Amino acid sequence: MATLELVSSGPIYRNPNPGYVHVTALFSHLVSLGGAELLCTYNRGQGMYATDLTFWQCRSHDGGLSWGEHELITDRTQDDRPYSYHSPFLTRLRNGELVIVAFRVDRSDPEWPIFNEKTGGLTALEVILQRSYNNGASWGEPEVIDIPADLVITPSTSIIELADGRWFLPYDQWHAFDDPGPYQPRTLGFYSADRGQSWSDPVWFADGAASGKGFWHGRVTSLTDQRLFALFWSADMANGMAPLPLHRCFGSPDGARWTEPEATNIPGQTNNVVDLGGGRLAAVYTTREANQPGFRACLSEDWGLTWDLANQIQLWDATGRERLGVDAPEAYPRSHDTIAYGAPTATLLPNGDILFSFWCTEMSITHIRYALCRVQP
């Protein structure tokens, strides 16, 4: 069986001047621009839910080994009110257009929390797009996506360009700020036939309510045979959100039909997958329950049902640096305020190597890193 080899790792962005300013970097998303050039979008601000969060980008010209040209994407000074901008999922479309999908929150009251500590509900927000037609040399202004009023949702992955040219955008479902719940995580997707100008025809998938399961943060990817695929962070909702193994799910090429999620053997949370061809997949995932927490990468030879955990590799060891601060809350949603690593991504490079990225914390600096891996036969 093939194995993964860690070739190189290092920072994509890390605050170079921590004695003068506190800067947190999170939620990196990478695309290949062809050859050895890559573009990375990410969040920069004072913290994961900080009022000053906005979008930045940087570039690599050597296949991800070094990064520079850090530039502001979203200029908050042009907004009509103070917004914070969150999780810039990046897509490069077949015509070369770059599209960010994300969400923003009105922070006119800087003390208003993102999540309700009592109910776990999510505050009001806007889902947005930003576009670039010149490989990120310039970006358009944020465009607000119209979301049905009865839905509380955030993008769960980048836009998928389907074979027929339509766009498919998956979302995570939450509950409203003052809604007592209970929280039932599930996912849905909307279609756009006019390149993001309008969205319609919602499709629900990975809905485990009938079986007492919850599924969220599935990073949907398009396979080489045009089917859609995702691994989902999964939980037993009837047992206090007890962790379950990652579940896999397949969608038809048009995203209209989905299989029921089924358990894999990965004991993880947030994750990302790339298709290596012939039924072989590579995954990166977050682990918090293991003796050696952090990020791990592994391979599957059967479309993601079973994974070679015996030969998986550790990309980042978070032992002793799992949390921020001294008194880290244990109960959701406050427990998320102090997590010190998360949200891994995976990008298949033109030469067949895999570039993983994630955010993590070292020496009190939360930053984004890469790990370049190669598949060995």
Short mmCIF file of C-alpha atoms in Angstrom, two decimals:
data_model
loop_
_atom_site.label_atom_id
_atom_site.label_comp_id
_atom_site.label_asym_id
_atom_site.label_seq_id
_atom_site.Cartn_x
_atom_site.Cartn_y
_atom_site.Cartn_z
CA MET A 1 0.00 0.00 0.00
CA ALA A 2 1.17 3.54 -0.76
CA THR A 3 2.28 5.80 2.08
CA LEU A 4 2.66 9.52 2.69
CA GLU A 5 6.04 11.18 3.19
CA LEU A 6 6.38 14.58 4.85
CA VAL A 7 8.71 16.57 2.57
CA SER A 8 8.65 20.01 4.15
CA SER A 9 6.71 22.15 6.62
CA GLY A 10 6.80 25.70 7.88
CA PRO A 11 4.85 28.92 8.39
CA ILE A 12 2.72 30.56 5.72
CA TYR A 13 2.13 33.60 7.93
CA ARG A 14 3.26 34.18 11.50
CA ASN A 15 3.20 37.56 13.23
CA PRO A 16 6.78 38.84 12.77
CA ASN A 17 6.58 41.49 15.50
CA PRO A 18 4.75 40.05 18.54
CA GLY A 19 6.42 42.46 20.96
CA TYR A 20 4.54 45.37 19.40
CA VAL A 21 1.27 43.99 18.07
CA HIS A 22 -0.92 40.92 18.59
CA VAL A 23 -1.95 39.31 15.29
CA THR A 24 -3.78 36.01 14.94
CA ALA A 25 -3.90 34.21 11.58
CA LEU A 26 -6.52 31.53 10.89
CA PHE A 27 -8.57 29.67 8.27
CA SER A 28 -6.18 29.37 5.35
CA HIS A 29 -7.46 28.26 1.94
CA LEU A 30 -5.10 27.47 -0.94
CA VAL A 31 -5.49 27.10 -4.70
CA SER A 32 -2.98 26.29 -7.41
CA LEU A 33 -2.59 29.00 -10.07
CA GLY A 34 -0.64 26.66 -12.33
CA GLY A 35 2.98 25.60 -12.37
CA ALA A 36 4.59 26.27 -9.00
CA GLU A 37 2.42 29.29 -8.11
CA LEU A 38 -0.15 29.12 -5.30
CA LEU A 39 -2.47 31.65 -3.70
CA CYS A 40 -3.56 31.47 -0.05
CA THR A 41 -6.44 33.42 1.49
CA TYR A 42 -6.69 33.66 5.26
CA ASN A 43 -8.10 35.57 8.23
CA ARG A 44 -6.04 38.08 10.15
CA GLY A 45 -7.11 39.86 13.36
CA GLN A 46 -6.75 39.84 17.14
CA GLY A 47 -8.57 36.53 17.70
CA MET A 48 -10.89 33.92 16.20
CA TYR A 49 -14.02 36.00 16.90
CA ALA A 50 -12.32 39.42 17.03
CA THR A 51 -14.12 42.50 15.75
CA ASP A 52 -11.20 43.40 13.46
CA LEU A 53 -11.03 40.13 11.49
CA THR A 54 -10.56 40.62 7.77
CA PHE A 55 -9.21 38.79 4.71
CA TRP A 56 -5.60 38.69 3.54
CA GLN A 57 -3.79 36.77 0.84
CA CYS A 58 -0.25 35.64 0.11
CA ARG A 59 1.59 33.80 -2.66
CA SER A 60 4.10 31.06 -3.22
CA HIS A 61 6.14 30.76 -6.41
CA ASP A 62 7.95 27.55 -5.45
CA GLY A 63 5.20 25.02 -4.84
CA GLY A 64 4.44 26.14 -1.29
CA LEU A 65 7.93 26.06 0.21
CA SER A 66 8.04 29.82 0.83
CA TRP A 67 5.38 32.52 1.05
CA GLY A 68 5.35 36.28 0.54
CA GLU A 69 3.39 39.17 -0.97
CA HIS A 70 0.99 39.36 1.99
CA GLU A 71 -1.75 41.76 0.92
CA LEU A 72 -5.07 42.98 2.28
CA ILE A 73 -8.09 41.69 0.33
CA THR A 74 -11.02 43.24 2.17
CA ASP A 75 -10.64 46.87 3.23
CA ARG A 76 -13.00 47.31 6.20
CA THR A 77 -12.66 51.10 6.06
CA GLN A 78 -14.88 51.08 2.95
CA ASP A 79 -17.82 49.43 4.76
CA ASP A 80 -20.92 51.34 5.87
CA ARG A 81 -20.63 49.78 9.35
CA PRO A 82 -18.02 47.80 11.28
CA TYR A 83 -18.01 44.20 10.05
CA SER A 84 -15.81 41.29 10.97
CA TYR A 85 -15.05 38.90 8.09
CA HIS A 86 -14.80 35.14 8.64
CA SER A 87 -13.32 32.07 6.89
CA PRO A 88 -12.53 33.01 3.26
CA PHE A 89 -13.12 29.77 1.33
CA LEU A 90 -11.33 30.11 -2.01
CA THR A 91 -12.14 28.55 -5.40
CA ARG A 92 -10.40 28.82 -8.76
CA LEU A 93 -12.91 28.22 -11.54
CA ARG A 94 -12.25 26.67 -14.92
CA ASN A 95 -12.08 30.09 -16.60
CA GLY A 96 -9.44 31.26 -14.11
CA GLU A 97 -11.80 33.40 -12.02
CA LEU A 98 -11.14 33.35 -8.27
CA VAL A 99 -14.10 33.43 -5.89
CA ILE A 100 -14.13 33.76 -2.11
CA VAL A 101 -17.25 32.70 -0.22
CA ALA A 102 -17.42 33.64 3.44
CA PHE A 103 -19.59 35.40 6.01
CA ARG A 104 -19.45 38.68 7.86
CA VAL A 105 -20.98 39.93 11.10
CA ASP A 106 -22.13 43.44 12.03
CA ARG A 107 -19.94 44.46 15.00
CA SER A 108 -21.56 47.83 15.70
CA ASP A 109 -21.84 46.57 19.28
CA PRO A 110 -18.31 45.25 19.87
CA GLU A 111 -19.43 43.43 23.04
CA TRP A 112 -22.08 41.37 21.25
CA PRO A 113 -20.87 37.74 21.00
CA ILE A 114 -20.86 35.57 17.90
CA PHE A 115 -22.50 32.71 19.82
CA ASN A 116 -25.09 32.87 22.61
CA GLU A 117 -23.46 31.32 25.66
CA LYS A 118 -26.82 30.05 26.99
CA THR A 119 -28.41 28.66 23.82
CA GLY A 120 -25.41 28.05 21.56
CA GLY A 121 -27.24 30.00 18.86
CA LEU A 122 -25.39 31.95 16.17
CA THR A 123 -25.75 35.71 15.77
CA ALA A 124 -27.16 37.31 12.62
CA LEU A 125 -24.74 37.37 9.68
CA GLU A 126 -24.41 37.89 5.95
CA VAL A 127 -22.97 35.36 3.50
CA ILE A 128 -20.77 37.10 0.93
CA LEU A 129 -18.79 36.58 -2.27
CA GLN A 130 -15.67 38.36 -3.49
CA ARG A 131 -14.25 37.92 -6.98
CA SER A 132 -10.94 38.37 -8.74
CA TYR A 133 -10.42 38.11 -12.49
CA ASN A 134 -6.63 38.56 -12.42
CA ASN A 135 -5.30 35.85 -10.07
CA GLY A 136 -5.79 38.02 -6.99
CA ALA A 137 -4.05 41.18 -8.23
CA SER A 138 -7.30 42.97 -7.35
CA TRP A 139 -10.61 42.00 -5.79
CA GLY A 140 -14.16 43.26 -6.16
CA GLU A 141 -16.26 44.51 -3.27
CA PRO A 142 -18.18 42.00 -1.12
CA GLU A 143 -21.44 40.81 -2.68
CA VAL A 144 -24.16 39.71 -0.26
CA ILE A 145 -25.87 36.38 -1.01
CA ASP A 146 -29.61 36.34 -0.34
CA ILE A 147 -30.35 33.63 2.25
CA PRO A 148 -33.92 32.54 3.16
CA ALA A 149 -34.96 34.23 6.41
CA ASP A 150 -35.77 30.95 8.16
CA LEU A 151 -32.24 29.56 7.74
CA VAL A 152 -29.19 30.17 9.93
CA ILE A 153 -26.32 28.87 7.81
CA THR A 154 -22.65 29.45 7.05
CA PRO A 155 -20.60 28.16 4.09
CA SER A 156 -18.98 24.82 4.89
CA THR A 157 -16.62 24.66 1.93
CA SER A 158 -15.55 26.43 -1.23
CA ILE A 159 -17.88 26.78 -4.20
CA ILE A 160 -18.00 23.64 -6.37
CA GLU A 161 -18.13 24.23 -10.13
CA LEU A 162 -20.23 21.36 -11.49
CA ALA A 163 -19.69 19.67 -14.84
CA ASP A 164 -22.71 21.49 -16.30
CA GLY A 165 -21.26 24.87 -15.31
CA ARG A 166 -23.56 25.57 -12.38
CA TRP A 167 -22.13 26.42 -8.98
CA PHE A 168 -22.96 24.36 -5.89
CA LEU A 169 -22.40 25.87 -2.45
CA PRO A 170 -22.69 23.66 0.67
CA TYR A 171 -23.62 25.13 4.05
CA ASP A 172 -23.68 24.14 7.71
CA GLN A 173 -26.97 24.67 9.55
CA TRP A 174 -27.00 26.38 12.96
CA HIS A 175 -29.80 27.74 15.12
CA ALA A 176 -30.63 31.38 15.75
CA PHE A 177 -29.04 33.36 18.57
CA ASP A 178 -32.04 33.25 20.93
CA ASP A 179 -33.41 29.90 19.75
CA PRO A 180 -33.18 27.44 22.67
CA GLY A 181 -32.48 24.62 20.26
CA PRO A 182 -31.75 21.79 20.43
CA TYR A 183 -28.83 22.14 18.04
CA GLN A 184 -29.17 19.73 15.10
CA PRO A 185 -26.17 20.05 12.78
CA ARG A 186 -26.86 19.09 9.18
CA THR A 187 -25.90 20.37 5.76
CA LEU A 188 -27.55 21.70 2.65
CA GLY A 189 -26.47 23.12 -0.68
CA PHE A 190 -27.73 25.83 -3.03
CA TYR A 191 -27.26 26.14 -6.80
CA SER A 192 -26.41 29.12 -8.96
CA ALA A 193 -26.89 29.06 -12.74
CA ASP A 194 -25.69 32.65 -13.21
CA ARG A 195 -22.21 32.53 -11.66
CA GLY A 196 -23.26 33.53 -8.18
CA GLN A 197 -25.72 36.31 -8.95
CA SER A 198 -28.64 34.28 -7.54
CA TRP A 199 -29.05 31.02 -5.64
CA SER A 200 -31.96 28.55 -5.47
CA ASP A 201 -33.11 24.91 -5.29
CA PRO A 202 -31.75 23.91 -1.85
CA VAL A 203 -30.75 20.26 -1.38
CA TRP A 204 -30.49 18.79 2.12
CA PHE A 205 -27.91 16.08 2.72
CA ALA A 206 -25.97 14.57 5.63
CA ASP A 207 -29.07 14.90 7.82
CA GLY A 208 -28.78 12.53 10.78
CA ALA A 209 -31.75 13.74 12.82
CA ALA A 210 -33.69 10.49 12.36
CA SER A 211 -30.76 8.41 13.62
CA GLY A 212 -29.75 10.76 16.43
CA LYS A 213 -26.54 11.83 14.68
CA GLY A 214 -25.18 15.24 13.79
CA PHE A 215 -22.95 16.06 10.82
CA TRP A 216 -21.11 19.28 10.09
CA HIS A 217 -18.00 20.87 8.57
CA GLY A 218 -18.01 18.52 5.58
CA ARG A 219 -15.52 19.83 3.02
CA VAL A 220 -17.22 18.76 -0.20
CA THR A 221 -14.86 17.99 -3.07
CA SER A 222 -15.40 16.96 -6.68
CA LEU A 223 -13.88 13.58 -7.50
CA THR A 224 -12.15 12.68 -10.75
CA ASP A 225 -15.30 10.78 -11.86
CA GLN A 226 -17.35 13.97 -11.20
CA ARG A 227 -19.13 12.58 -8.14
CA LEU A 228 -19.09 14.72 -5.01
CA PHE A 229 -17.57 13.49 -1.76
CA ALA A 230 -17.24 14.67 1.82
CA LEU A 231 -16.06 13.49 5.20
CA PHE A 232 -18.12 14.88 8.08
CA TRP A 233 -17.28 15.65 11.66
CA SER A 234 -19.89 13.49 13.36
CA ALA A 235 -21.47 13.22 16.80
CA ASP A 236 -24.06 11.23 18.74
CA MET A 237 -26.54 14.01 19.49
CA ALA A 238 -28.63 11.80 21.78
CA ASN A 239 -25.61 11.19 24.00
CA GLY A 240 -24.37 14.68 24.76
CA MET A 241 -22.72 15.18 21.34
CA ALA A 242 -20.40 12.24 22.03
CA PRO A 243 -17.79 12.03 19.24
CA LEU A 244 -18.24 9.52 16.43
CA PRO A 245 -15.77 8.59 13.68
CA LEU A 246 -15.77 10.72 10.57
CA HIS A 247 -18.59 9.69 8.22
CA ARG A 248 -18.28 9.67 4.43
CA CYS A 249 -20.98 10.68 1.97
CA PHE A 250 -21.22 10.65 -1.85
CA GLY A 251 -23.20 13.03 -4.03
CA SER A 252 -24.23 12.61 -7.65
CA PRO A 253 -22.31 14.78 -10.16
CA ASP A 254 -25.14 17.34 -10.06
CA GLY A 255 -25.35 17.31 -6.25
CA ALA A 256 -29.04 16.38 -6.30
CA ARG A 257 -28.74 12.89 -4.76
CA TRP A 258 -26.63 11.87 -1.76
CA THR A 259 -25.88 8.61 -0.01
CA GLU A 260 -26.56 8.19 3.67
CA PRO A 261 -23.44 9.03 5.70
CA GLU A 262 -21.54 5.94 6.82
CA ALA A 263 -18.84 5.64 9.44
CA THR A 264 -15.18 5.41 8.52
CA ASN A 265 -12.36 4.47 10.89
CA ILE A 266 -10.99 8.03 11.36
CA PRO A 267 -11.47 9.39 14.91
CA GLY A 268 -11.33 13.04 13.86
CA GLN A 269 -13.08 16.38 13.57
CA THR A 270 -12.48 19.06 10.90
CA ASN A 271 -10.87 17.60 7.78
CA ASN A 272 -10.23 17.91 4.07
CA VAL A 273 -9.79 15.35 1.27
CA VAL A 274 -8.16 15.24 -2.17
CA ASP A 275 -8.71 12.62 -4.87
CA LEU A 276 -5.51 10.97 -6.10
CA GLY A 277 -7.29 8.82 -8.72
CA GLY A 278 -8.27 5.17 -8.94
CA GLY A 279 -10.22 5.20 -5.68
CA ARG A 280 -7.26 6.52 -3.67
CA LEU A 281 -7.93 9.51 -1.43
CA ALA A 282 -5.72 11.51 0.91
CA ALA A 283 -7.16 13.15 4.01
CA VAL A 284 -5.95 15.54 6.66
CA TYR A 285 -7.89 15.71 9.91
CA THR A 286 -7.91 17.33 13.32
CA THR A 287 -7.69 15.15 16.41
CA ARG A 288 -8.28 16.40 19.94
CA GLU A 289 -9.10 13.21 21.83
CA ALA A 290 -5.87 11.33 21.06
CA ASN A 291 -2.77 11.06 23.23
CA GLN A 292 -0.96 13.11 20.59
CA PRO A 293 -3.44 15.79 19.45
CA GLY A 294 -2.93 17.87 16.35
CA PHE A 295 -3.20 17.17 12.61
CA ARG A 296 -2.72 13.83 10.89
CA ALA A 297 -2.76 12.76 7.25
CA CYS A 298 -3.60 9.33 5.86
CA LEU A 299 -4.54 7.46 2.68
CA SER A 300 -7.50 5.35 1.61
CA GLU A 301 -7.61 2.87 -1.27
CA ASP A 302 -11.41 2.28 -1.21
CA TRP A 303 -12.95 5.72 -1.76
CA GLY A 304 -12.64 6.72 1.86
CA LEU A 305 -14.38 3.88 3.68
CA THR A 306 -11.25 2.59 5.41
CA TRP A 307 -8.07 4.55 6.03
CA ASP A 308 -4.53 3.34 6.63
CA LEU A 309 -4.14 4.71 10.15
CA ALA A 310 -1.21 2.40 10.85
CA ASN A 311 0.89 4.44 8.41
CA GLN A 312 -0.63 7.87 8.94
CA ILE A 313 1.73 10.76 9.61
CA GLN A 314 1.60 13.54 12.18
CA LEU A 315 1.71 16.97 10.51
CA TRP A 316 1.54 19.01 13.70
CA ASP A 317 1.86 17.88 17.31
CA ALA A 318 -0.35 20.04 19.54
CA THR A 319 0.60 18.31 22.79
CA GLY A 320 0.72 20.95 25.51
CA ARG A 321 -0.60 23.65 23.20
CA GLU A 322 -4.20 22.61 22.65
CA ARG A 323 -5.81 25.63 24.36
CA LEU A 324 -5.38 29.37 24.73
CA GLY A 325 -5.26 30.89 28.20
CA VAL A 326 -5.31 29.37 31.66
CA ASP A 327 -8.99 28.75 32.40
CA ALA A 328 -10.29 27.28 29.15
CA PRO A 329 -14.10 26.76 29.28
CA GLU A 330 -15.27 23.18 28.80
CA ALA A 331 -18.88 23.73 27.68
CA TYR A 332 -19.92 24.57 24.12
CA PRO A 333 -19.99 27.22 22.68
CA ARG A 334 -17.48 28.90 25.00
CA SER A 335 -15.16 25.91 24.66
CA HIS A 336 -14.52 26.96 21.05
CA ASP A 337 -13.29 30.39 22.10
CA THR A 338 -9.96 29.03 23.30
CA ILE A 339 -9.09 26.24 20.87
CA ALA A 340 -5.53 26.71 19.63
CA TYR A 341 -5.59 24.83 16.30
CA GLY A 342 -8.00 23.70 13.60
CA ALA A 343 -9.46 23.85 10.07
CA PRO A 344 -6.97 21.85 7.95
CA THR A 345 -7.10 22.03 4.15
CA ALA A 346 -5.64 19.91 1.36
CA THR A 347 -4.59 20.97 -2.16
CA LEU A 348 -3.38 18.62 -4.90
CA LEU A 349 -0.46 20.17 -6.77
CA PRO A 350 0.19 19.75 -10.52
CA ASN A 351 3.15 17.43 -9.80
CA GLY A 352 1.03 15.09 -7.65
CA ASP A 353 2.30 16.33 -4.28
CA ILE A 354 -0.22 17.36 -1.61
CA LEU A 355 -0.02 20.68 0.19
CA PHE A 356 -1.82 20.73 3.53
CA SER A 357 -2.44 23.90 5.52
CA PHE A 358 -3.89 24.65 8.95
CA TRP A 359 -3.82 27.12 11.80
CA CYS A 360 -2.13 26.35 15.09
CA THR A 361 -0.43 28.01 18.05
CA GLU A 362 3.24 28.02 18.99
CA MET A 363 4.93 30.23 21.58
CA SER A 364 1.64 32.14 22.07
CA ILE A 365 1.36 33.02 18.36
CA THR A 366 -1.61 31.61 16.45
CA HIS A 367 -0.52 31.34 12.83
CA ILE A 368 -1.01 29.40 9.60
CA ARG A 369 1.36 26.68 8.39
CA TYR A 370 1.84 24.33 5.48
CA ALA A 371 2.93 20.70 5.30
CA LEU A 372 4.06 19.39 1.90
CA CYS A 373 3.61 15.65 1.45
CA ARG A 374 4.43 13.16 -1.28
CA VAL A 375 2.79 9.81 -2.01
CA GLN A 376 5.31 6.97 -2.04
CA PRO A 377 4.31 3.74 -3.83
#
